[in-house]
Each structure stands twice: as structure tokens, then as C-alpha cells.
Amino acid sequence: MIEIADFVEHAPVEPEVVAAYRDRVPAELVEVWEQYGYGTFGQGFIRVINPAVYEAELGDRIGKTQGDGVAIPVMVTGLGDLITWEPSLGGLVGLIFRENRGVGLGDVDSFLLLTEALGVDHLASEFNWGVFPEAVAAQGAPDFDESFIFVPLPSLGGPGTVDTLQKRQTLSAIQVMVDLQGPIGH
């Protein structure tokens, strides 16, 4: 198990969630749930979430069209990106709604190791996260269930600057972003 030095626990993962997903996600992710629970890491940018809640609320908005059609939400970012486990790919995929694109993140261990070892450089290359620390400095960190969301979205012509970021409930923000621009096919 990779140590996540800056993990901040929000709550323990319920035993029924672990039981329901144990055979659907890799053992490394189950270890994160059991050892750390729900919470944040990567300077508060990455959030480990309840997959059952996100699956129920997002459903077909996840946009999985390739492989076996299975994409299990396991994390979100402080900028409203969704990170899914995709069994047909054997890895994590980041859905970056503000840019209307997806990015392969590798397997769970690789993602955790690179985030721990490379920190902001890894987050910058995969998630274009530069405005996140600026927004935290200006507005304070978002609550666990919140993210900074661009209003308007850069993918819809917005400037994508820190002064256009607003704190929003992450789940409802993802729903609105997908409703406005459609799901990211992956």
C-alpha cells in the first residue's frame, strides 16, 4: 500500500460500500477505503468519494461508451473533475468536464505513487490544476462536497481564470456541466 502522507480523513467508508464494491474495484482502492476512508489528498485537490452516491446521482452522465461500458466513480477533484475506475481499461480515467476531455491516469497504485512523489507537477500535467491553489488562497478551501467550478465553463467559451471560479456542490455541478455540454465519451 502506498502511503498518502497528506491524506485528511473526512469520514470512514461504510462497511456496506466496501462490501458492495470489493469485487468491482481493485484491491488497492479497497485498501485506501479501509485505511484512510473518505477524504482529501494532493494538497486537498483529490477527494476519495462514495461510489454508490455518485453512481446513483450521475448514472448515464458518466459517458462510458467504450469497452464493457462500466465506469465506477471513485474520486473527484477540487475543480469538479470525476475520476472513474474502468475495469475494461484496468485503470483510472479522469473526466475533466471544464475542458470537455478525458485523460488516462494509470492503475490505482501508479496514480497514488505519482501524486505522492511528484505532487503539484503530476496534478498540473494530468488535471491542469494551476488555478486550484490560487482559488484556495483567494476563497478558502472548498468543503468536502464542494468544488471550484468555472462560471462560465472554459469548454463553453469562458475565460478559465481564477476570478471566474465559484464554490458549488460537486455532484450538482457535474450534473449541470454534463447537461450543458453532453457527456465525455470514453
C-alpha positions as a printed NumPy array, in Angstrom:
array([[  0.   ,   0.   ,   0.   ],
       [  1.271,   3.44 ,  -0.931],
       [  1.348,   5.86 ,   1.971],
       [ -0.656,   9.032,   1.337],
       [  1.171,  11.44 ,   3.618],
       [ -1.179,  14.408,   3.272],
       [ -4.478,  12.471,   3.463],
       [ -7.116,  14.276,   5.53 ],
       [ -9.948,  11.976,   6.561],
       [-13.498,  13.245,   6.156],
       [-15.334,  10.087,   7.284],
       [-14.845,   6.315,   7.33 ],
       [-16.133,   4.321,   4.363],
       [-19.239,   2.41 ,   5.354],
       [-18.775,  -1.402,   5.525],
       [-21.703,  -1.892,   3.138],
       [-19.962,   0.268,   0.5  ],
       [-16.753,  -1.745,   0.849],
       [-18.754,  -4.988,   0.579],
       [-20.723,  -3.786,  -2.467],
       [-17.632,  -2.655,  -4.394],
       [-14.939,  -5.061,  -3.179],
       [-15.283,  -7.242,  -6.298],
       [-15.842,  -4.291,  -8.667],
       [-12.72 ,  -2.216,  -7.966],
       [ -9.051,  -3.132,  -7.471],
       [ -7.801,  -4.275,  -4.076],
       [ -5.613,  -1.149,  -3.845],
       [ -8.692,   1.064,  -3.82 ],
       [-10.376,  -1.085,  -1.175],
       [ -7.185,  -0.664,   0.894],
       [ -7.47 ,   3.125,   0.558],
       [-11.073,   2.96 ,   1.775],
       [-10.187,   0.699,   4.702],
       [ -7.004,   2.512,   5.735],
       [ -7.937,   6.137,   5.03 ],
       [-11.708,   6.414,   4.445],
       [-13.279,   9.247,   2.507],
       [-11.112,  12.33 ,   2.454],
       [ -8.682,  14.511,   0.556],
       [ -5.056,  14.364,  -0.556],
       [ -2.848,  16.052,  -3.131],
       [ -2.972,  19.348,  -1.216],
       [ -6.745,  18.965,  -0.844],
       [ -7.292,  18.608,  -4.603],
       [ -8.163,  14.885,  -4.846],
       [-11.182,  13.624,  -2.887],
       [-11.997,   9.956,  -2.261],
       [-15.786,   9.685,  -2.576],
       [-18.667,   7.256,  -2.047],
       [-19.046,   5.472,  -5.407],
       [-22.627,   4.403,  -4.663],
       [-23.814,   8.   ,  -4.243],
       [-22.074,   9.189,  -7.411],
       [-23.273,   6.189,  -9.464],
       [-26.852,   6.764,  -8.31 ],
       [-26.784,  10.513,  -8.953],
       [-24.787,  10.606, -12.19 ],
       [-25.86 ,   7.399, -13.925],
       [-25.509,   7.817, -17.694],
       [-23.872,  11.236, -17.307],
       [-20.569,   9.423, -16.79 ],
       [-20.485,   8.833, -20.565],
       [-18.832,   5.41 , -20.708],
       [-19.291,   4.215, -24.286],
       [-16.25 ,   2.014, -24.921],
       [-15.143,  -1.358, -23.594],
       [-17.604,  -3.008, -21.24 ],
       [-19.486,   0.234, -20.511],
       [-18.518,   0.185, -16.822],
       [-17.092,   3.309, -15.168],
       [-17.204,   3.436, -11.364],
       [-16.773,   6.902,  -9.812],
       [-14.12 ,   6.712,  -7.084],
       [-12.688,  10.23 ,  -6.719],
       [-13.359,  13.831,  -7.677],
       [-11.114,  16.872,  -7.774],
       [-11.385,  20.322,  -6.301],
       [-12.215,  21.573,  -9.819],
       [-15.187,  19.257, -10.363],
       [-13.384,  16.549, -12.356],
       [-14.573,  12.952, -11.925],
       [-12.111,  10.066, -11.609],
       [-13.523,   6.658, -12.501],
       [-12.231,   3.107, -12.249],
       [-12.7  ,   1.401, -15.613],
       [-12.306,  -2.387, -15.463],
       [-12.086,  -2.785, -19.258],
       [ -9.032,  -0.498, -19.254],
       [ -7.596,  -1.743, -15.974],
       [ -7.084,   1.815, -14.841],
       [ -8.39 ,   5.169, -13.712],
       [ -9.765,   7.781, -16.111],
       [-10.135,  11.47 , -15.309],
       [-13.162,  13.222, -16.813],
       [-12.225,  16.89 , -16.951],
       [-15.609,  18.474, -17.617],
       [-14.375,  22.08 , -17.627],
       [-12.22 ,  21.202, -20.651],
       [-14.606,  18.557, -22.049],
       [-11.882,  15.899, -22.211],
       [-10.802,  12.653, -20.612],
       [ -7.33 ,  11.525, -19.551],
       [ -5.941,   8.1  , -18.669],
       [ -4.408,   8.06 , -15.178],
       [ -2.984,   4.523, -14.995],
       [ -3.715,   1.956, -12.328],
       [ -4.52 ,   2.954,  -8.747],
       [ -1.004,   2.352,  -7.384],
       [  0.625,   4.348, -10.209],
       [ -1.755,   7.256,  -9.75 ],
       [ -1.223,   7.363,  -5.978],
       [  2.547,   6.954,  -6.307],
       [  2.882,   9.703,  -8.93 ],
       [  0.628,  12.056,  -6.98 ],
       [  2.632,  11.412,  -3.804],
       [  6.074,  11.571,  -5.457],
       [  5.543,  14.368,  -7.989],
       [  2.796,  16.316,  -6.222],
       [  1.837,  19.527,  -7.973],
       [  3.786,  18.636, -11.125],
       [  1.696,  15.481, -11.583],
       [ -1.562,  17.298, -10.83 ],
       [ -0.623,  20.077, -13.259],
       [  0.187,  17.679, -16.101],
       [ -2.902,  15.491, -15.691],
       [ -5.528,  17.967, -14.469],
       [ -4.299,  21.456, -15.398],
       [ -4.809,  22.298, -11.751],
       [ -2.914,  25.628, -11.531],
       [ -5.971,  27.726, -10.688],
       [ -6.903,  25.487,  -7.734],
       [ -4.26 ,  26.76 ,  -5.276],
       [ -4.952,  30.323,  -6.439],
       [ -8.671,  29.85 ,  -5.739],
       [ -7.945,  28.332,  -2.314],
       [ -5.761,  31.342,  -1.476],
       [ -8.492,  33.759,  -2.588],
       [-11.638,  31.979,  -1.325],
       [-10.502,  29.344,   1.163],
       [-10.644,  25.599,   0.608],
       [-13.953,  24.185,  -0.607],
       [-15.872,  21.891,   1.732],
       [-15.525,  18.144,   1.122],
       [-18.671,  18.018,  -1.02 ],
       [-17.807,  21.212,  -2.932],
       [-15.523,  22.074,  -5.837],
       [-14.477,  25.244,  -7.577],
       [-16.428,  25.492, -10.829],
       [-15.789,  27.912, -13.676],
       [-18.778,  30.131, -14.481],
       [-18.929,  30.096, -17.466],
       [-17.074,  26.908, -18.365],
       [-13.915,  27.27 , -20.476],
       [-15.25 ,  24.474, -22.71 ],
       [-18.199,  26.767, -23.493],
       [-16.136,  29.899, -24.114],
       [-15.442,  31.123, -20.573],
       [-12.023,  32.627, -19.825],
       [-10.984,  29.912, -17.338],
       [ -9.487,  32.401, -14.914],
       [ -9.401,  32.188, -11.135],
       [-11.829,  35.103, -10.793],
       [-14.492,  33.05 , -12.63 ],
       [-14.325,  30.155, -10.133],
       [-17.241,  29.704,  -7.741],
       [-17.746,  27.14 ,  -4.992],
       [-20.518,  24.724,  -5.917],
       [-21.786,  21.347,  -4.711],
       [-19.689,  18.883,  -6.709],
       [-22.439,  16.423,  -7.656],
       [-24.89 ,  19.043,  -8.874],
       [-22.091,  20.915, -10.683],
       [-21.123,  17.769, -12.613],
       [-24.779,  17.208, -13.49 ],
       [-25.083,  20.765, -14.828],
       [-21.798,  20.59 , -16.768],
       [-22.883,  17.368, -18.485],
       [-26.367,  18.742, -19.151],
       [-24.832,  21.84 , -20.788],
       [-22.173,  20.181, -22.94 ],
       [-23.017,  16.477, -23.015],
       [-21.113,  13.548, -21.507],
       [-17.453,  12.953, -22.276],
       [-17.403,   9.765, -24.346],
       [-14.62 ,   7.455, -23.265]])
